[in-house]
Coordinates of C-alpha atoms and ligand atoms in Angstrom, one line a residue:
M512 CA 130.4 138.6 209.2
K513 CA 130.7 135.0 208.3
L514 CA 131.9 134.7 204.7
S515 CA 132.9 131.8 202.3
V516 CA 135.1 132.2 199.3
V517 CA 134.7 129.5 196.7
G518 CA 137.8 129.2 194.5
C519 CA 141.2 129.9 196.0
G520 CA 143.2 130.9 193.0
Y521 CA 144.6 134.4 192.5
L522 CA 141.3 136.2 193.1
G523 CA 139.8 133.9 195.7
A524 CA 142.9 133.4 197.9
V525 CA 143.6 137.2 198.0
H526 CA 139.9 137.9 198.6
A527 CA 139.6 135.4 201.5
A528 CA 142.8 136.7 203.2
A529 CA 141.8 140.3 202.7
M530 CA 138.3 139.9 204.1
A531 CA 139.8 138.2 207.2
S532 CA 142.2 141.1 207.5
I533 CA 139.3 143.6 207.8
G534 CA 137.7 141.5 210.5
H535 CA 135.5 138.9 208.9
D536 CA 135.3 135.2 209.7
V537 CA 136.3 133.6 206.4
V538 CA 136.5 130.1 205.0
G539 CA 138.2 129.6 201.6
I540 CA 137.2 126.6 199.7
D541 CA 138.9 124.9 196.7
V542 CA 138.9 121.4 195.2
D543 CA 142.7 121.5 194.9
E544 CA 144.0 119.8 198.0
R545 CA 147.6 121.0 197.5
K546 CA 146.5 124.6 197.3
I547 CA 144.4 124.2 200.4
E548 CA 147.2 122.6 202.3
S549 CA 149.6 125.4 201.3
L550 CA 147.2 128.2 202.2
S551 CA 146.3 126.5 205.5
A552 CA 150.0 126.6 206.3
G553 CA 150.0 130.3 205.6
R554 CA 152.0 129.8 202.3
A555 CA 150.8 131.8 199.3
P556 CA 150.8 129.4 196.3
F557 CA 151.9 132.3 194.1
F558 CA 154.0 135.4 194.4
E559 CA 152.0 138.3 195.6
P560 CA 153.4 141.1 197.8
G561 CA 151.8 141.2 201.2
L562 CA 149.7 138.1 200.8
A563 CA 151.8 135.8 203.0
E564 CA 151.5 138.3 205.9
I565 CA 147.7 138.6 205.8
L566 CA 147.4 134.8 205.4
T567 CA 149.5 134.1 208.5
E568 CA 147.8 136.9 210.4
G569 CA 144.3 135.6 209.5
I570 CA 145.1 132.0 210.3
E571 CA 146.7 132.9 213.6
S572 CA 143.8 135.1 214.6
G573 CA 141.4 132.1 213.9
R574 CA 139.4 134.3 211.5
L575 CA 140.7 132.5 208.3
R576 CA 140.7 128.9 207.4
F577 CA 140.7 126.8 204.2
S578 CA 138.9 123.6 203.3
T579 CA 138.2 121.3 200.4
D580 CA 134.7 120.5 201.7
M581 CA 132.0 122.7 200.3
A582 CA 129.8 121.8 203.4
D583 CA 132.1 124.2 205.3
A584 CA 130.4 127.1 203.4
A585 CA 127.2 126.4 205.2
G586 CA 126.4 129.2 207.7
A587 CA 128.2 132.0 205.9
Q588 CA 126.0 135.0 205.1
V589 CA 127.9 135.8 201.9
H590 CA 129.4 133.2 199.5
F591 CA 131.9 134.7 197.0
I592 CA 132.5 132.8 193.8
G593 CA 136.1 133.4 192.7
V594 CA 136.9 130.5 190.4
G595 CA 138.6 130.9 187.1
T596 CA 137.1 131.5 183.7
P597 CA 139.9 130.6 181.3
Q598 CA 139.7 130.6 177.5
V599 CA 138.2 127.4 176.0
K600 CA 140.7 125.2 174.2
D601 CA 139.1 125.4 170.8
G602 CA 137.9 129.0 170.6
Y603 CA 137.7 132.4 172.1
A604 CA 134.9 132.0 174.6
A605 CA 135.3 131.7 178.4
D606 CA 135.2 128.2 179.8
M607 CA 132.3 128.4 182.3
T608 CA 132.8 124.8 183.7
Y609 CA 134.3 125.9 187.0
V610 CA 131.7 128.6 187.7
N611 CA 128.9 126.3 187.0
A612 CA 130.4 123.5 189.0
A613 CA 131.1 125.8 192.0
V614 CA 127.5 127.1 192.1
D615 CA 126.1 123.6 191.7
A616 CA 128.2 122.3 194.6
L617 CA 127.2 125.3 196.7
L618 CA 123.5 125.0 196.2
P619 CA 122.8 122.3 198.9
H620 CA 124.6 124.4 201.5
L621 CA 122.7 127.7 200.9
S622 CA 120.1 129.0 203.3
P623 CA 117.3 131.5 202.7
G624 CA 118.7 135.1 203.0
D625 CA 122.3 134.1 202.0
V626 CA 124.0 136.2 199.4
V627 CA 125.9 134.5 196.6
A628 CA 128.3 137.1 195.1
G629 CA 130.0 136.3 191.8
K630 CA 133.4 137.8 191.4
S631 CA 134.7 135.9 188.5
T632 CA 134.9 137.7 185.1
V633 CA 132.1 136.2 183.1
P634 CA 130.2 136.6 179.9
V635 CA 127.3 139.1 180.3
G636 CA 124.1 137.1 181.0
T637 CA 125.8 134.5 183.3
A638 CA 124.3 136.0 186.5
A639 CA 120.8 135.8 185.1
A640 CA 121.3 132.2 184.2
L641 CA 122.8 131.3 187.6
A642 CA 120.1 133.1 189.4
E643 CA 117.6 130.6 188.1
R644 CA 119.4 127.9 190.0
V645 CA 120.1 130.0 193.1
D646 CA 116.7 131.6 193.6
P647 CA 114.8 128.3 194.7
T648 CA 117.2 128.1 197.7
G649 CA 116.0 131.5 198.9
A650 CA 119.5 133.0 198.6
T651 CA 120.1 136.0 196.4
L652 CA 122.6 136.0 193.5
V653 CA 124.5 139.3 192.9
W654 CA 127.5 140.2 190.8
N655 CA 130.4 141.9 192.5
P656 CA 133.3 142.2 190.0
E657 CA 136.9 142.4 191.1
F658 CA 139.3 144.9 189.5
L659 CA 142.5 143.8 191.3
R660 CA 145.9 144.0 189.6
E661 CA 148.4 141.3 190.1
G662 CA 151.3 142.7 192.2
W663 CA 148.9 145.1 193.9
A664 CA 146.2 142.5 194.6
V665 CA 146.2 142.8 198.4
Q666 CA 146.0 146.6 198.4
D667 CA 143.4 146.7 195.5
T668 CA 141.2 144.3 197.5
I669 CA 141.4 146.0 200.8
D670 CA 141.3 149.5 199.4
P671 CA 139.7 149.4 195.9
D672 CA 139.0 152.5 193.9
R673 CA 135.4 151.6 193.5
L674 CA 133.0 148.8 194.5
V675 CA 130.3 147.5 192.1
A676 CA 127.2 145.6 193.2
G677 CA 125.0 144.1 190.4
V678 CA 121.8 143.2 192.1
P679 CA 118.3 142.0 191.2
E680 CA 115.4 144.5 191.1
G681 CA 113.3 145.2 194.2
P682 CA 113.7 144.9 198.0
E683 CA 115.7 141.7 197.7
G684 CA 118.3 143.4 195.6
L685 CA 118.5 146.4 197.9
R686 CA 118.9 144.2 200.9
A687 CA 121.7 142.3 199.1
A688 CA 123.4 145.6 198.3
Q689 CA 123.3 146.5 201.9
V690 CA 124.9 143.2 202.9
L691 CA 127.8 143.9 200.5
R692 CA 128.1 147.4 201.9
D693 CA 128.5 145.8 205.3
V694 CA 131.1 143.4 204.0
Y695 CA 133.1 146.3 202.6
H696 CA 132.4 148.5 205.6
P697 CA 135.9 150.0 205.9
S698 CA 136.0 151.1 202.2
V699 CA 132.4 152.3 202.3
A700 CA 133.1 154.3 205.5
K701 CA 136.0 156.1 203.9
G702 CA 133.9 157.2 200.9
T703 CA 134.9 154.7 198.2
P704 CA 132.3 154.9 195.5
F705 CA 129.8 152.0 195.9
L706 CA 127.8 151.6 192.7
V707 CA 124.6 149.7 192.7
M708 CA 123.3 148.5 189.4
D709 CA 121.7 145.6 187.6
R710 CA 123.6 142.4 187.2
A711 CA 124.1 142.6 183.5
T712 CA 125.7 146.0 183.9
A713 CA 128.0 144.8 186.6
E714 CA 129.2 141.9 184.5
L715 CA 129.8 144.3 181.6
V716 CA 131.6 146.9 183.8
K717 CA 134.3 144.3 184.3
V718 CA 134.8 143.2 180.8
S719 CA 134.5 146.7 179.4
A720 CA 137.1 148.0 181.8
N721 CA 139.6 145.3 180.7
A722 CA 138.7 145.9 177.0
F723 CA 139.4 149.6 177.5
L724 CA 142.8 149.0 179.1
A725 CA 143.8 146.5 176.4
T726 CA 142.7 149.0 173.7
K727 CA 144.7 151.8 175.3
I728 CA 147.8 149.6 175.2
S729 CA 147.3 148.5 171.7
F730 CA 146.5 152.1 170.6
I731 CA 150.0 153.2 171.8
N732 CA 151.5 150.1 170.3
A733 CA 149.9 151.0 166.9
M734 CA 151.4 154.5 167.3
A735 CA 154.8 152.7 167.9
E736 CA 154.4 151.0 164.6
I737 CA 153.8 154.3 162.8
A738 CA 156.7 155.8 164.7
E739 CA 158.9 153.0 163.5
V740 CA 158.4 154.0 159.8
T741 CA 158.6 157.7 160.4
G742 CA 161.5 158.1 162.8
A743 CA 159.3 159.4 165.6
D744 CA 159.6 158.4 169.2
V745 CA 156.5 156.9 170.7
T746 CA 157.6 157.5 174.3
Q747 CA 157.8 161.2 173.7
L748 CA 154.4 161.0 171.9
A749 CA 152.9 159.2 174.9
D750 CA 154.2 161.8 177.3
A751 CA 152.9 164.6 175.2
I752 CA 149.4 163.2 174.7
G753 CA 149.3 161.9 178.3
Y754 CA 149.3 165.5 179.7
D755 CA 145.8 165.8 178.3
D756 CA 143.9 164.6 181.3
R757 CA 141.1 163.2 179.1
I758 CA 143.8 160.8 177.8
G759 CA 146.1 160.3 180.7
R760 CA 149.6 158.8 180.6
K761 CA 148.8 155.5 182.4
F762 CA 148.6 152.4 180.2
L763 CA 150.4 154.2 177.4
G764 CA 153.5 152.2 177.8
A765 CA 154.5 151.0 174.3
G766 CA 156.4 147.7 174.2
I767 CA 155.8 144.0 173.7
G768 CA 152.2 144.5 174.8
F769 CA 149.8 143.0 177.3
G770 CA 149.6 139.4 178.6
G771 CA 148.6 137.7 181.8
G772 CA 145.6 135.8 183.0
C773 CA 143.1 138.5 182.3
L774 CA 143.3 141.0 179.5
P775 CA 144.0 138.6 176.6
K776 CA 141.3 136.1 177.5
D777 CA 138.8 138.7 178.6
I778 CA 138.9 140.6 175.3
R779 CA 138.6 137.3 173.4
A780 CA 135.7 136.1 175.6
F781 CA 134.0 139.5 175.1
S782 CA 134.3 139.2 171.3
A783 CA 132.8 135.7 171.5
R784 CA 129.9 136.8 173.7
A785 CA 129.2 139.8 171.4
E786 CA 129.0 137.4 168.4
E787 CA 126.6 135.2 170.3
L788 CA 124.5 138.3 171.0
G789 CA 124.5 139.2 167.3
R790 CA 126.6 142.3 168.1
G791 CA 130.0 141.0 167.0
E792 CA 130.6 144.2 164.9
S793 CA 130.3 146.4 168.1
V794 CA 133.5 145.0 169.4
A795 CA 135.1 143.9 166.2
F796 CA 138.0 146.4 167.0
L797 CA 139.0 144.0 169.9
R798 CA 140.3 141.6 167.2
E799 CA 142.5 144.3 166.0
V800 CA 143.6 145.1 169.5
D801 CA 144.6 141.5 169.9
E802 CA 146.4 141.4 166.6
I803 CA 148.4 144.6 167.2
N804 CA 149.3 143.2 170.6
L805 CA 150.6 139.9 169.2
R806 CA 152.5 141.7 166.4
R807 CA 154.7 143.6 168.9
R808 CA 156.2 140.4 170.2
E809 CA 157.3 139.5 166.7
R810 CA 158.7 143.1 166.3
A811 CA 160.9 142.6 169.4
V812 CA 162.2 139.4 168.0
Q813 CA 162.9 141.2 164.7
L814 CA 164.9 143.9 166.6
V815 CA 167.1 141.3 168.1
V816 CA 167.7 139.7 164.7
E817 CA 168.5 143.1 163.2
G818 CA 170.7 144.0 166.1
L819 CA 172.7 140.9 165.6
G820 CA 173.2 141.6 161.9
G821 CA 170.4 139.5 160.4
Q822 CA 170.5 136.2 162.2
V823 CA 170.4 134.8 165.7
F824 CA 171.3 131.2 165.0
E825 CA 173.7 130.0 167.7
K826 CA 174.0 133.5 169.1
N827 CA 173.7 133.9 172.9
V828 CA 170.6 136.0 173.7
T829 CA 169.9 136.9 177.3
V830 CA 166.2 137.6 178.0
L831 CA 165.6 139.8 181.1
G832 CA 162.2 138.7 182.4
A833 CA 159.7 135.9 182.1
A834 CA 156.7 137.1 184.0
F835 CA 153.9 138.9 182.1
K836 CA 154.7 142.0 184.2
P837 CA 156.9 142.9 187.2
H838 CA 155.9 142.1 190.8
S839 CA 154.4 138.8 189.6
D840 CA 155.5 135.2 189.0
D841 CA 152.6 134.8 186.6
I842 CA 153.6 133.5 183.1
R843 CA 150.1 133.0 181.7
D844 CA 150.1 134.4 178.2
S845 CA 153.3 136.2 179.0
P846 CA 154.7 138.3 176.1
A847 CA 158.1 138.0 177.7
L848 CA 158.3 134.2 177.5
D849 CA 156.7 134.2 174.1
V850 CA 159.6 136.4 172.8
A851 CA 162.1 134.0 174.5
V852 CA 160.4 131.0 172.9
R853 CA 160.4 132.6 169.4
L854 CA 164.1 133.4 169.7
H855 CA 164.8 129.9 170.7
G856 CA 162.8 128.7 167.7
L857 CA 165.1 130.7 165.5
G858 CA 168.1 128.8 166.9
A859 CA 169.4 131.3 169.4
N860 CA 170.9 130.1 172.7
V861 CA 168.4 131.7 174.9
T862 CA 169.1 132.3 178.6
V863 CA 166.1 133.6 180.6
T864 CA 166.4 135.2 184.0
D865 CA 163.6 136.6 186.2
P866 CA 163.5 137.4 189.9
A867 CA 160.2 135.5 190.6
A868 CA 158.9 133.5 187.6
I869 CA 161.7 131.0 186.7
N870 CA 160.1 128.0 188.3
N871 CA 156.8 128.6 186.6
A872 CA 158.5 129.3 183.3
R873 CA 160.6 126.1 183.5
R874 CA 157.6 123.9 184.0
V875 CA 156.0 125.2 180.8
H876 CA 159.1 125.8 178.6
P877 CA 161.8 123.4 179.8
Q878 CA 163.6 123.8 176.4
L879 CA 164.9 127.2 177.5
T880 CA 167.9 127.8 179.8
Y881 CA 167.1 129.5 183.1
V882 CA 169.7 131.3 185.2
E883 CA 168.6 132.9 188.5
D884 CA 171.5 135.2 188.9
R885 CA 171.1 138.3 186.7
D886 CA 174.8 138.8 186.2
L887 CA 175.5 135.2 185.4
A888 CA 172.7 135.3 182.9
L889 CA 174.3 138.2 181.2
T890 CA 177.7 136.7 181.0
G891 CA 178.7 136.0 177.4
A892 CA 175.5 137.5 175.9
D893 CA 175.8 138.6 172.3
A894 CA 172.5 140.5 172.7
V895 CA 170.3 141.4 175.7
I896 CA 166.6 141.9 175.6
L897 CA 164.5 143.5 178.3
V898 CA 161.0 142.0 178.3
T899 CA 159.7 142.4 181.9
E900 CA 160.4 145.8 183.4
W901 CA 161.5 144.6 186.9
D902 CA 163.5 147.3 188.8
E903 CA 166.4 144.8 188.9
Y904 CA 166.9 145.4 185.2
R905 CA 165.3 148.8 184.5
R906 CA 166.8 150.8 187.3
E907 CA 169.5 148.7 189.0
L908 CA 171.4 147.3 186.0
D909 CA 174.2 149.7 185.2
P910 CA 175.1 149.5 181.5
T911 CA 178.8 149.9 182.2
H912 CA 178.6 146.9 184.5
A913 CA 176.6 145.0 181.9
S914 CA 179.5 145.7 179.4
T915 CA 181.9 143.9 181.6
L916 CA 179.7 140.7 181.4
A917 CA 178.2 140.6 178.0
A918 CA 180.2 139.6 174.8
G919 CA 178.2 141.8 172.5
R920 CA 176.8 145.4 172.8
V921 CA 173.2 145.0 171.5
V922 CA 170.4 145.8 173.9
V923 CA 166.7 145.6 172.8
D924 CA 164.3 147.4 175.1
G925 CA 161.0 145.5 174.8
R926 CA 159.4 147.7 177.5
N927 CA 161.0 151.0 176.7
G928 CA 162.1 151.0 180.3
L929 CA 165.8 151.5 180.0
D930 CA 167.7 154.8 180.0
A931 CA 168.5 154.8 176.3
A932 CA 171.1 157.7 176.6
A933 CA 173.0 155.9 179.4
W934 CA 173.1 152.6 177.5
R935 CA 174.3 154.4 174.3
A936 CA 176.9 156.3 176.3
A937 CA 178.2 153.0 177.6
G938 CA 178.8 151.8 174.1
W939 CA 175.7 149.8 173.5
T940 CA 173.5 149.7 170.4
Y941 CA 170.1 150.5 172.0
L942 CA 167.0 149.4 170.1
G943 CA 163.6 150.5 171.6
M944 CA 160.1 149.8 170.6
G945 CA 158.7 152.6 168.4
R946 CA 161.8 154.7 169.0
P947 CA 164.5 155.8 166.6
Ligands
UDX1226 C1 144.4 143.6 184.7 C2 143.6 144.8 185.1 O1 144.5 145.9 185.2 C3 142.8 144.6 186.4 O2 142.0 145.7 186.7 C4 142.0 143.4 186.2 O3 141.3 143.1 187.4 C5 142.8 142.2 185.8 O4 143.5 142.5 184.6 P1 146.7 142.5 185.5 O5 146.4 141.4 184.6 O6 147.2 142.2 186.9 O7 145.4 143.4 185.7 O8 147.8 143.4 184.8 P2 147.9 144.9 184.3 O9 148.7 145.7 185.3 O10 146.6 145.5 183.8 O11 148.9 144.7 183.0 C6 148.4 143.9 181.9 C7 149.5 143.8 180.9 O12 149.6 145.0 180.2 C8 150.9 143.4 181.4 O13 151.5 142.4 180.5 C9 151.6 144.7 181.2 O14 153.0 144.6 181.0 C10 151.0 145.3 180.0 N1 151.0 146.8 179.9 C11 150.5 147.6 180.9 C12 151.6 147.4 178.8 O15 152.1 146.7 177.9 N2 151.7 148.8 178.8 C13 151.1 149.6 179.7 O16 151.2 150.8 179.6 C14 150.5 148.9 180.9

């Protein structure tokens, strides 16, 4: 099928390349010339395992190309909208500028029978409003949310755990759902659940999924706070409640909490939208979820201060990690970098290392010192704090080896990812999150 993907950021670039890899003829469109140049040369503008390979393969096969000209979308049967919906500068709501601009620019190039499939995470009600603009062209607007995780984006796009199609009522909607089934044919054929619903439900599915995940993380972090005043161990607690399959162990990793380009802004936008709808109280708990999450960053800083005997001024602190999570170079709303910046603010000599995110981090926080080599970064440290659980730190850093590099013996485990017993055995004072 001929497809266009409008917006070539995280979501759009991966979607375009993944659709080409399953056999479609795809054009990716973005207003950012540098991004288009990079993608056209087969270079992923961000770190995402497997993306460069499917980009190159798609371009070489002739099935994938990129353009800054919206007119190149003409002739595609399905137009995916994958532009960003960041948090507005002066509030909690989602900034809809890019979605509106993308749809407006697409309108002159639509033909009757085309399907416009929104993938961006949007406030519920957006699709209904956009449909008023799309309907006169004879195209059909549907909502087809995306659930990809950074670091697993290619796999999540090619082989998702479910597909959601929010369509208008009647034969037009049923036809559009069939068009989406055809787009995702390999997944549909292998039995991946394909759920057809109305557009408002589809929009809500996405935000409620992210709200649930954020709540799960803040729940366990709230338990960590209680554990801290009772001497309990939140990691054992998580294991024990996680065996109940109604609860499940996933997303019960207590630590410095969630960040990234999705969960924080999505729960805030959800709160803002619920307020607009007069139902703010229904998701009032999301404010609490956000606050618990932000408190944990401060707790990690406090542990470093305590570990260093009450003050960090002019002490060397090595921060292991900058990305908001491993397998990503994304530093948007990164709890890891926030912890580093807070320590720097307290007067510590902060050295940050990360296998992928240093360049991005340096651009935003040039005041911190960045060292690419892990062992060099550890050299002379009075305290070490793990904030992104890359394997390089969690599994591959031997505490005895670390002892030969660092000056002090204080390690704070901001992700509860280290082997506490091994670090203690090597002579370190190990301080975890919500652990004795
Ligand atoms: C998330 C959703 O998982 C995905 O479905 C959606 O499409 C986009 O938002 P992503 O932002 O890539 O994906 O990250 P995710 O893997 O969900 O992690 C989010 C944050 O939560 C990270 O900062 C991670 O470190 C943190 N986290 C995750 C925890 O603190 N504890 C956990 O147990 C799990």
